[in-house]
PDB file of C-alpha atoms in Angstrom:
ATOM      1  CA  MET A   1      -2.863 -12.110 -21.308  1.00  0.00           C
ATOM      2  CA  THR A   2       0.472 -11.007 -19.806  1.00  0.00           C
ATOM      3  CA  LYS A   3       0.690 -11.630 -16.106  1.00  0.00           C
ATOM      4  CA  ARG A   4       0.856  -8.619 -13.839  1.00  0.00           C
ATOM      5  CA  SER A   5       4.287  -8.426 -12.255  1.00  0.00           C
ATOM      6  CA  ILE A   6       5.404  -7.430  -8.757  1.00  0.00           C
ATOM      7  CA  LEU A   7       8.767  -7.159  -7.050  1.00  0.00           C
ATOM      8  CA  ILE A   8       8.628  -8.008  -3.334  1.00  0.00           C
ATOM      9  CA  THR A   9      11.593  -7.622  -0.995  1.00  0.00           C
ATOM     10  CA  GLY A  10      12.347  -9.482   2.215  1.00  0.00           C
ATOM     11  CA  CYS A  11      10.979 -12.791   0.938  1.00  0.00           C
ATOM     12  CA  SER A  12      13.187 -15.166   2.911  1.00  0.00           C
ATOM     13  CA  SER A  13      10.458 -15.512   5.561  1.00  0.00           C
ATOM     14  CA  GLY A  14       7.489 -13.827   7.221  1.00  0.00           C
ATOM     15  CA  ILE A  15       5.402 -11.225   5.432  1.00  0.00           C
ATOM     16  CA  GLY A  16       7.517 -11.186   2.285  1.00  0.00           C
ATOM     17  CA  GLU A  17       7.479 -14.943   1.749  1.00  0.00           C
ATOM     18  CA  ALA A  18       3.747 -15.215   2.507  1.00  0.00           C
ATOM     19  CA  THR A  19       2.946 -12.365   0.117  1.00  0.00           C
ATOM     20  CA  ALA A  20       5.095 -13.861  -2.624  1.00  0.00           C
ATOM     21  CA  ARG A  21       3.351 -17.208  -2.305  1.00  0.00           C
ATOM     22  CA  GLY A  22      -0.111 -15.677  -2.053  1.00  0.00           C
ATOM     23  CA  LEU A  23       0.215 -13.419  -5.086  1.00  0.00           C
ATOM     24  CA  ASN A  24       1.886 -16.166  -7.090  1.00  0.00           C
ATOM     25  CA  ALA A  25      -1.174 -18.330  -6.387  1.00  0.00           C
ATOM     26  CA  ASP A  26      -3.356 -15.431  -7.533  1.00  0.00           C
ATOM     27  CA  GLY A  27      -1.658 -15.404 -10.929  1.00  0.00           C
ATOM     28  CA  TRP A  28       0.845 -12.584 -10.452  1.00  0.00           C
ATOM     29  CA  ARG A  29       4.365 -12.924 -11.792  1.00  0.00           C
ATOM     30  CA  VAL A  30       6.227 -12.519  -8.510  1.00  0.00           C
ATOM     31  CA  PHE A  31       9.882 -11.582  -8.228  1.00  0.00           C
ATOM     32  CA  ALA A  32      10.690 -12.670  -4.689  1.00  0.00           C
ATOM     33  CA  ALA A  33      13.795 -10.804  -3.568  1.00  0.00           C
ATOM     34  CA  CYS A  34      16.025 -11.929  -0.706  1.00  0.00           C
ATOM     35  CA  ARG A  35      19.196 -10.456   0.759  1.00  0.00           C
ATOM     36  CA  GLN A  36      20.979 -13.809   0.702  1.00  0.00           C
ATOM     37  CA  GLU A  37      21.436 -15.716  -2.538  1.00  0.00           C
ATOM     38  CA  ALA A  38      20.872 -19.001  -0.687  1.00  0.00           C
ATOM     39  CA  ASP A  39      17.328 -17.909   0.217  1.00  0.00           C
ATOM     40  CA  ALA A  40      16.648 -16.796  -3.351  1.00  0.00           C
ATOM     41  CA  GLU A  41      17.872 -20.163  -4.612  1.00  0.00           C
ATOM     42  CA  ARG A  42      15.585 -21.987  -2.166  1.00  0.00           C
ATOM     43  CA  LEU A  43      12.599 -20.043  -3.480  1.00  0.00           C
ATOM     44  CA  ARG A  44      13.590 -20.850  -7.068  1.00  0.00           C
ATOM     45  CA  GLU A  45      13.719 -24.538  -6.168  1.00  0.00           C
ATOM     46  CA  GLU A  46      10.195 -24.190  -4.798  1.00  0.00           C
ATOM     47  CA  GLY A  47       8.894 -22.693  -8.048  1.00  0.00           C
ATOM     48  CA  LEU A  48       9.104 -18.965  -7.314  1.00  0.00           C
ATOM     49  CA  GLU A  49      11.248 -16.435  -9.172  1.00  0.00           C
ATOM     50  CA  GLY A  50      13.734 -15.787  -6.405  1.00  0.00           C
ATOM     51  CA  ILE A  51      16.284 -13.034  -6.967  1.00  0.00           C
ATOM     52  CA  ARG A  52      18.956 -11.436  -4.803  1.00  0.00           C
ATOM     53  CA  LEU A  53      18.466  -7.865  -3.640  1.00  0.00           C
ATOM     54  CA  ASP A  54      20.335  -6.323  -0.720  1.00  0.00           C
ATOM     55  CA  TYR A  55      19.115  -2.858   0.290  1.00  0.00           C
ATOM     56  CA  ASP A  56      22.645  -2.082   1.542  1.00  0.00           C
ATOM     57  CA  ASP A  57      24.142  -2.787  -1.884  1.00  0.00           C
ATOM     58  CA  ALA A  58      23.255  -0.306  -4.640  1.00  0.00           C
ATOM     59  CA  ASP A  59      24.691  -2.621  -7.296  1.00  0.00           C
ATOM     60  CA  SER A  60      22.402  -5.460  -6.206  1.00  0.00           C
ATOM     61  CA  ILE A  61      19.392  -3.132  -6.382  1.00  0.00           C
ATOM     62  CA  ALA A  62      20.291  -2.045  -9.909  1.00  0.00           C
ATOM     63  CA  SER A  63      20.972  -5.638 -10.939  1.00  0.00           C
ATOM     64  CA  ALA A  64      17.625  -6.835  -9.576  1.00  0.00           C
ATOM     65  CA  VAL A  65      15.680  -4.101 -11.366  1.00  0.00           C
ATOM     66  CA  ALA A  66      17.587  -4.774 -14.607  1.00  0.00           C
ATOM     67  CA  HIS A  67      16.773  -8.497 -14.358  1.00  0.00           C
ATOM     68  CA  VAL A  68      13.083  -7.852 -13.769  1.00  0.00           C
ATOM     69  CA  THR A  69      12.726  -5.444 -16.679  1.00  0.00           C
ATOM     70  CA  ASP A  70      14.765  -7.694 -18.940  1.00  0.00           C
ATOM     71  CA  VAL A  71      12.519 -10.721 -18.448  1.00  0.00           C
ATOM     72  CA  THR A  72       9.240  -8.748 -18.479  1.00  0.00           C
ATOM     73  CA  GLY A  73       9.992  -6.647 -21.525  1.00  0.00           C
ATOM     74  CA  GLY A  74      10.397  -3.491 -19.472  1.00  0.00           C
ATOM     75  CA  ARG A  75       7.320  -3.728 -17.259  1.00  0.00           C
ATOM     76  CA  LEU A  76       6.784  -3.801 -13.520  1.00  0.00           C
ATOM     77  CA  ASP A  77       3.241  -3.340 -12.292  1.00  0.00           C
ATOM     78  CA  ALA A  78       3.911  -3.157  -8.566  1.00  0.00           C
ATOM     79  CA  LEU A  79       6.637  -2.893  -5.939  1.00  0.00           C
ATOM     80  CA  PHE A  80       6.240  -4.036  -2.337  1.00  0.00           C
ATOM     81  CA  ASN A  81       9.068  -2.687  -0.176  1.00  0.00           C
ATOM     82  CA  ASN A  82       9.075  -5.029   2.798  1.00  0.00           C
ATOM     83  CA  GLY A  83      12.589  -6.151   3.769  1.00  0.00           C
ATOM     84  CA  ALA A  84      13.818  -4.607   7.035  1.00  0.00           C
ATOM     85  CA  PHE A  85      15.439  -5.472  10.356  1.00  0.00           C
ATOM     86  CA  ALA A  86      15.121  -4.416  13.989  1.00  0.00           C
ATOM     87  CA  LEU A  87      17.861  -3.272  16.354  1.00  0.00           C
ATOM     88  CA  PRO A  88      16.574  -3.388  19.945  1.00  0.00           C
ATOM     89  CA  GLY A  89      18.132  -1.431  22.768  1.00  0.00           C
ATOM     90  CA  ALA A  90      17.883   1.889  24.577  1.00  0.00           C
ATOM     91  CA  LEU A  91      18.649   4.893  22.397  1.00  0.00           C
ATOM     92  CA  GLU A  92      21.296   6.153  24.827  1.00  0.00           C
ATOM     93  CA  ASP A  93      23.179   2.876  24.295  1.00  0.00           C
ATOM     94  CA  LEU A  94      22.862   2.890  20.500  1.00  0.00           C
ATOM     95  CA  PRO A  95      25.981   4.102  18.667  1.00  0.00           C
ATOM     96  CA  THR A  96      25.147   6.541  15.911  1.00  0.00           C
ATOM     97  CA  ASP A  97      26.776   4.184  13.413  1.00  0.00           C
ATOM     98  CA  GLY A  98      24.192   1.573  14.432  1.00  0.00           C
ATOM     99  CA  LEU A  99      21.426   4.041  13.662  1.00  0.00           C
ATOM    100  CA  ARG A 100      23.038   4.770  10.307  1.00  0.00           C
ATOM    101  CA  ALA A 101      23.170   1.045   9.566  1.00  0.00           C
ATOM    102  CA  ILE A 102      19.473   0.454  10.178  1.00  0.00           C
ATOM    103  CA  PHE A 103      18.514   3.540   8.184  1.00  0.00           C
ATOM    104  CA  GLU A 104      20.651   2.298   5.302  1.00  0.00           C
ATOM    105  CA  THR A 105      18.529  -0.838   5.066  1.00  0.00           C
ATOM    106  CA  ASN A 106      15.099   0.251   6.286  1.00  0.00           C
ATOM    107  CA  VAL A 107      14.904   3.675   4.625  1.00  0.00           C
ATOM    108  CA  PHE A 108      17.699   4.575   2.208  1.00  0.00           C
ATOM    109  CA  GLY A 109      17.610   1.238   0.393  1.00  0.00           C
ATOM    110  CA  TRP A 110      13.839   1.524  -0.029  1.00  0.00           C
ATOM    111  CA  HIS A 111      14.283   5.017  -1.452  1.00  0.00           C
ATOM    112  CA  GLU A 112      16.965   3.831  -3.881  1.00  0.00           C
ATOM    113  CA  LEU A 113      14.854   0.933  -5.140  1.00  0.00           C
ATOM    114  CA  THR A 114      11.745   3.089  -5.450  1.00  0.00           C
ATOM    115  CA  ARG A 115      13.612   5.724  -7.462  1.00  0.00           C
ATOM    116  CA  GLN A 116      14.779   3.047  -9.894  1.00  0.00           C
ATOM    117  CA  VAL A 117      11.264   1.656 -10.289  1.00  0.00           C
ATOM    118  CA  LEU A 118       9.438   4.966 -10.770  1.00  0.00           C
ATOM    119  CA  PRO A 119      10.755   5.621 -14.323  1.00  0.00           C
ATOM    120  CA  ILE A 120       9.524   2.182 -15.375  1.00  0.00           C
ATOM    121  CA  MET A 121       6.050   2.890 -14.043  1.00  0.00           C
ATOM    122  CA  ARG A 122       5.989   6.358 -15.580  1.00  0.00           C
ATOM    123  CA  ALA A 123       6.911   4.923 -18.975  1.00  0.00           C
ATOM    124  CA  GLN A 124       4.186   2.260 -18.861  1.00  0.00           C
ATOM    125  CA  GLY A 125       1.573   4.689 -17.517  1.00  0.00           C
ATOM    126  CA  SER A 126       0.644   2.765 -14.363  1.00  0.00           C
ATOM    127  CA  GLY A 127       1.995   1.297 -11.146  1.00  0.00           C
ATOM    128  CA  ARG A 128       1.535   0.622  -7.457  1.00  0.00           C
ATOM    129  CA  ILE A 129       4.169   1.161  -4.783  1.00  0.00           C
ATOM    130  CA  LEU A 130       3.422  -0.433  -1.425  1.00  0.00           C
ATOM    131  CA  ASN A 131       5.605   0.261   1.601  1.00  0.00           C
ATOM    132  CA  CYS A 132       5.368  -1.966   4.651  1.00  0.00           C
ATOM    133  CA  SER A 133       5.363   0.207   7.747  1.00  0.00           C
ATOM    134  CA  SER A 134       4.287  -0.867  11.246  1.00  0.00           C
ATOM    135  CA  VAL A 135       2.245   0.108  14.249  1.00  0.00           C
ATOM    136  CA  LEU A 136       5.642   1.433  15.353  1.00  0.00           C
ATOM    137  CA  GLY A 137       5.408   3.924  12.521  1.00  0.00           C
ATOM    138  CA  LEU A 138       2.418   5.402  14.345  1.00  0.00           C
ATOM    139  CA  VAL A 139       3.429   5.264  18.009  1.00  0.00           C
ATOM    140  CA  PRO A 140       6.734   4.788  19.876  1.00  0.00           C
ATOM    141  CA  MET A 141       7.765   1.980  22.188  1.00  0.00           C
ATOM    142  CA  LYS A 142      10.666   1.684  24.603  1.00  0.00           C
ATOM    143  CA  TRP A 143      13.707  -0.362  23.551  1.00  0.00           C
ATOM    144  CA  ARG A 144      12.726  -0.057  19.877  1.00  0.00           C
ATOM    145  CA  GLY A 145      13.990   3.438  19.144  1.00  0.00           C
ATOM    146  CA  ALA A 146      16.070   2.504  16.107  1.00  0.00           C
ATOM    147  CA  TYR A 147      13.265   0.606  14.385  1.00  0.00           C
ATOM    148  CA  VAL A 148      10.648   3.201  15.394  1.00  0.00           C
ATOM    149  CA  SER A 149      12.811   5.963  13.922  1.00  0.00           C
ATOM    150  CA  THR A 150      13.026   4.206  10.558  1.00  0.00           C
ATOM    151  CA  LYS A 151       9.302   3.534  10.428  1.00  0.00           C
ATOM    152  CA  PHE A 152       8.407   7.113  11.373  1.00  0.00           C
ATOM    153  CA  ALA A 153      10.736   8.259   8.581  1.00  0.00           C
ATOM    154  CA  LEU A 154       9.155   5.793   6.178  1.00  0.00           C
ATOM    155  CA  GLU A 155       5.657   7.037   6.991  1.00  0.00           C
ATOM    156  CA  GLY A 156       6.666  10.600   6.168  1.00  0.00           C
ATOM    157  CA  MET A 157       8.566   9.639   3.032  1.00  0.00           C
ATOM    158  CA  THR A 158       5.657   7.566   1.745  1.00  0.00           C
ATOM    159  CA  ASP A 159       3.074  10.261   2.470  1.00  0.00           C
ATOM    160  CA  VAL A 160       5.111  12.837   0.573  1.00  0.00           C
ATOM    161  CA  LEU A 161       5.670  10.481  -2.359  1.00  0.00           C
ATOM    162  CA  ARG A 162       1.925   9.776  -2.508  1.00  0.00           C
ATOM    163  CA  LEU A 163       1.218  13.513  -2.745  1.00  0.00           C
ATOM    164  CA  GLU A 164       3.884  14.021  -5.374  1.00  0.00           C
ATOM    165  CA  MET A 165       2.551  11.144  -7.490  1.00  0.00           C
ATOM    166  CA  ARG A 166      -1.036  12.462  -7.523  1.00  0.00           C
ATOM    167  CA  ASP A 167      -0.506  13.937 -10.987  1.00  0.00           C
ATOM    168  CA  THR A 168       0.616  10.540 -12.305  1.00  0.00           C
ATOM    169  CA  PRO A 169      -1.107   7.154 -12.648  1.00  0.00           C
ATOM    170  CA  ILE A 170       1.183   5.740  -9.945  1.00  0.00           C
ATOM    171  CA  ARG A 171      -0.447   5.029  -6.583  1.00  0.00           C
ATOM    172  CA  VAL A 172       1.522   4.889  -3.335  1.00  0.00           C
ATOM    173  CA  VAL A 173       0.236   2.985  -0.302  1.00  0.00           C
ATOM    174  CA  LEU A 174       1.310   2.248   3.273  1.00  0.00           C
ATOM    175  CA  ILE A 175       0.687  -1.206   4.732  1.00  0.00           C
ATOM    176  CA  GLU A 176       0.739  -0.951   8.532  1.00  0.00           C
ATOM    177  CA  PRO A 177       0.959  -4.306  10.356  1.00  0.00           C
ATOM    178  CA  GLY A 178       0.954  -4.778  14.106  1.00  0.00           C
ATOM    179  CA  PRO A 179       2.043  -8.018  15.788  1.00  0.00           C
ATOM    180  CA  ILE A 180       2.588 -10.521  12.965  1.00  0.00           C
ATOM    181  CA  THR A 181       4.249 -13.923  13.254  1.00  0.00           C
ATOM    182  CA  SER A 182       7.747 -13.567  11.807  1.00  0.00           C
ATOM    183  CA  LYS A 183      11.445 -14.032  12.506  1.00  0.00           C
ATOM    184  CA  ILE A 184      12.089 -10.352  13.239  1.00  0.00           C
ATOM    185  CA  ARG A 185      12.881 -11.027  16.921  1.00  0.00           C
ATOM    186  CA  VAL A 186      15.359 -13.811  16.175  1.00  0.00           C
ATOM    187  CA  ASN A 187      16.856 -11.882  13.261  1.00  0.00           C
ATOM    188  CA  SER A 188      17.399  -8.841  15.488  1.00  0.00           C
ATOM    189  CA  ILE A 189      19.695 -10.673  17.904  1.00  0.00           C
ATOM    190  CA  PRO A 190      22.909 -10.351  15.821  1.00  0.00           C
ATOM    191  CA  HIS A 191      22.263  -6.611  15.392  1.00  0.00           C
ATOM    192  CA  PHE A 192      21.697  -6.210  19.128  1.00  0.00           C
ATOM    193  CA  GLU A 193      24.869  -8.109  19.940  1.00  0.00           C
ATOM    194  CA  ARG A 194      26.865  -6.079  17.420  1.00  0.00           C
ATOM    195  CA  TRP A 195      25.759  -2.620  18.468  1.00  0.00           C
ATOM    196  CA  ILE A 196      24.501  -2.657  22.075  1.00  0.00           C
ATOM    197  CA  ASP A 197      26.957  -2.988  24.985  1.00  0.00           C
ATOM    198  CA  TRP A 198      24.164  -3.526  27.467  1.00  0.00           C
ATOM    199  CA  GLU A 199      26.405  -4.643  30.331  1.00  0.00           C
ATOM    200  CA  ALA A 200      28.075  -1.208  30.335  1.00  0.00           C
ATOM    201  CA  SER A 201      24.723   0.582  30.244  1.00  0.00           C
ATOM    202  CA  PRO A 202      23.269   2.445  33.239  1.00  0.00           C
ATOM    203  CA  ARG A 203      20.162   0.418  32.366  1.00  0.00           C
ATOM    204  CA  ALA A 204      21.884  -2.968  32.703  1.00  0.00           C
ATOM    205  CA  ASP A 205      19.413  -4.139  35.348  1.00  0.00           C
ATOM    206  CA  GLN A 206      16.491  -3.148  33.131  1.00  0.00           C
ATOM    207  CA  TYR A 207      17.989  -5.132  30.258  1.00  0.00           C
ATOM    208  CA  ARG A 208      18.237  -8.200  32.494  1.00  0.00           C
ATOM    209  CA  GLU A 209      14.700  -7.806  33.809  1.00  0.00           C
ATOM    210  CA  THR A 210      12.935  -7.030  30.535  1.00  0.00           C
ATOM    211  CA  LEU A 211      14.597  -6.922  27.145  1.00  0.00           C
ATOM    212  CA  LEU A 212      16.942  -9.900  27.398  1.00  0.00           C
ATOM    213  CA  ASN A 213      14.155 -12.280  28.352  1.00  0.00           C
ATOM    214  CA  ARG A 214      11.935 -11.063  25.546  1.00  0.00           C
ATOM    215  CA  LEU A 215      14.759 -11.093  23.023  1.00  0.00           C
ATOM    216  CA  TYR A 216      16.281 -14.504  23.737  1.00  0.00           C
ATOM    217  CA  GLU A 217      13.284 -16.517  24.931  1.00  0.00           C
ATOM    218  CA  SER A 218      10.459 -17.655  22.700  1.00  0.00           C
ATOM    219  CA  ARG A 219       7.269 -17.016  24.672  1.00  0.00           C
ATOM    220  CA  GLY A 220       4.714 -17.962  22.062  1.00  0.00           C
ATOM    221  CA  LYS A 221       2.412 -15.579  20.274  1.00  0.00           C
ATOM    222  CA  ASP A 222       1.863 -12.037  21.452  1.00  0.00           C
ATOM    223  CA  THR A 223      -1.636 -10.832  22.248  1.00  0.00           C
ATOM    224  CA  PHE A 224      -3.517 -10.063  19.006  1.00  0.00           C
ATOM    225  CA  GLU A 225      -0.709 -11.607  16.918  1.00  0.00           C
ATOM    226  CA  LEU A 226      -1.840 -12.721  13.464  1.00  0.00           C
ATOM    227  CA  PRO A 227      -0.163 -14.869  10.825  1.00  0.00           C
ATOM    228  CA  PRO A 228       1.506 -13.087   7.886  1.00  0.00           C
ATOM    229  CA  GLU A 229      -1.421 -14.057   5.662  1.00  0.00           C
ATOM    230  CA  ALA A 230      -3.353 -11.232   7.358  1.00  0.00           C
ATOM    231  CA  VAL A 231      -0.964  -8.794   5.698  1.00  0.00           C
ATOM    232  CA  VAL A 232      -1.363 -10.586   2.375  1.00  0.00           C
ATOM    233  CA  LYS A 233      -5.072  -9.765   2.474  1.00  0.00           C
ATOM    234  CA  ALA A 234      -4.288  -6.071   2.906  1.00  0.00           C
ATOM    235  CA  VAL A 235      -1.762  -6.192   0.067  1.00  0.00           C
ATOM    236  CA  ARG A 236      -4.382  -7.760  -2.194  1.00  0.00           C
ATOM    237  CA  ARG A 237      -6.816  -4.940  -1.398  1.00  0.00           C
ATOM    238  CA  ALA A 238      -4.169  -2.302  -2.041  1.00  0.00           C
ATOM    239  CA  LEU A 239      -3.289  -3.855  -5.399  1.00  0.00           C
ATOM    240  CA  SER A 240      -6.836  -4.483  -6.607  1.00  0.00           C
ATOM    241  CA  ALA A 241      -8.599  -1.298  -5.499  1.00  0.00           C
ATOM    242  CA  ARG A 242      -9.256   1.143  -8.317  1.00  0.00           C
ATOM    243  CA  ASN A 243      -8.401   3.995  -5.977  1.00  0.00           C
ATOM    244  CA  PRO A 244      -6.462   2.488  -3.039  1.00  0.00           C
ATOM    245  CA  ALA A 245      -6.554   4.026   0.421  1.00  0.00           C
ATOM    246  CA  PRO A 246      -3.421   5.828   1.600  1.00  0.00           C
ATOM    247  CA  ARG A 247      -2.898   3.223   4.330  1.00  0.00           C
ATOM    248  CA  TYR A 248      -4.153  -0.225   5.315  1.00  0.00           C
ATOM    249  CA  ALA A 249      -3.925  -1.105   9.009  1.00  0.00           C
ATOM    250  CA  VAL A 250      -3.538  -4.767   9.972  1.00  0.00           C
ATOM    251  CA  THR A 251      -4.254  -6.163  13.478  1.00  0.00           C
ATOM    252  CA  VAL A 252      -6.258  -4.712  16.358  1.00  0.00           C
ATOM    253  CA  PRO A 253      -3.311  -2.861  17.995  1.00  0.00           C
ATOM    254  CA  THR A 254      -2.527  -0.945  14.816  1.00  0.00           C
ATOM    255  CA  LYS A 255      -6.115   0.113  14.311  1.00  0.00           C
ATOM    256  CA  ALA A 256      -6.504   1.053  17.977  1.00  0.00           C
ATOM    257  CA  MET A 257      -3.280   3.033  18.137  1.00  0.00           C
ATOM    258  CA  GLY A 258      -4.169   4.872  14.952  1.00  0.00           C
ATOM    259  CA  VAL A 259      -7.351   6.086  16.655  1.00  0.00           C
ATOM    260  CA  LEU A 260      -5.770   6.812  20.042  1.00  0.00           C
ATOM    261  CA  ARG A 261      -2.967   8.831  18.473  1.00  0.00           C
ATOM    262  CA  ARG A 262      -5.550  11.143  16.931  1.00  0.00           C
ATOM    263  CA  ILE A 263      -7.791  11.632  19.955  1.00  0.00           C
ATOM    264  CA  LEU A 264      -5.586  11.474  23.063  1.00  0.00           C
ATOM    265  CA  PRO A 265      -3.247  14.094  24.521  1.00  0.00           C
ATOM    266  CA  GLY A 266       0.402  13.105  24.294  1.00  0.00           C
ATOM    267  CA  ARG A 267       0.816  12.331  27.999  1.00  0.00           C
ATOM    268  CA  ALA A 268      -2.236  10.104  28.060  1.00  0.00           C
ATOM    269  CA  LEU A 269      -0.988   8.189  25.030  1.00  0.00           C
ATOM    270  CA  ASP A 270       2.434   7.818  26.675  1.00  0.00           C
ATOM    271  CA  ARG A 271       0.815   6.254  29.747  1.00  0.00           C
ATOM    272  CA  ILE A 272      -1.112   3.742  27.659  1.00  0.00           C
ATOM    273  CA  ILE A 273       1.913   2.778  25.592  1.00  0.00           C
ATOM    274  CA  SER A 274       4.036   2.404  28.747  1.00  0.00           C
ATOM    275  CA  LEU A 275       1.673  -0.295  29.970  1.00  0.00           C
ATOM    276  CA  GLY A 276       2.679  -2.537  27.065  1.00  0.00           C
TER     277      GLY A 276
END
């Protein structure tokens, strides 16, 4: 029997790497995509099918999809859009070009890759598209405006795509993690240093008292933080369910905020979020 195939992005670490390893162990043919060729090569040396895919590079997206379809005979059973980065800082200090840069990776690249995969799934008469959102796609949080904006956009884009695909055999699902062990904090530092001139900000004292400590100091696990394997379990459910749910929440904060967003007035929710 031909193995089911899946393309997963952001596999250099964290959720992407854990999902690639987990599904590979389950018998899937996993194409583990990384932005850097060195990370893809490392995964190949470890027995995975590592490929390069940079959401900011349309040619690399097309090349990755062409490689996958070439070696599978034109099939791709599932896509897990996961690769993304964070850009911390107050919105008033964020240059608009910085916002464009994070949208290019976290939203526009996902859209480009998804559009290239959809014709393959239409032709084969089946497919699953999973998009990795966040608790920050449900509720806002200070200092994370750029990332929150991309995840809110992703939630809307995915919901619309799910509705539009209802007349096809393609199912579209949101995976919504909360605090998960990953390198997203460390990986966000170069983006912060590139785009945020915090010393010139009217909030410079707030940066010193809050964000800088959290950004540059490892303080151990956050409350309710789970390992990336918790997300792998949700991905498995989304891939195996005959009729998958529109969204799968992972971690207590995500589930709680999903409920609170529905039942609380906006000001009350703001107060609760501000305590975090």
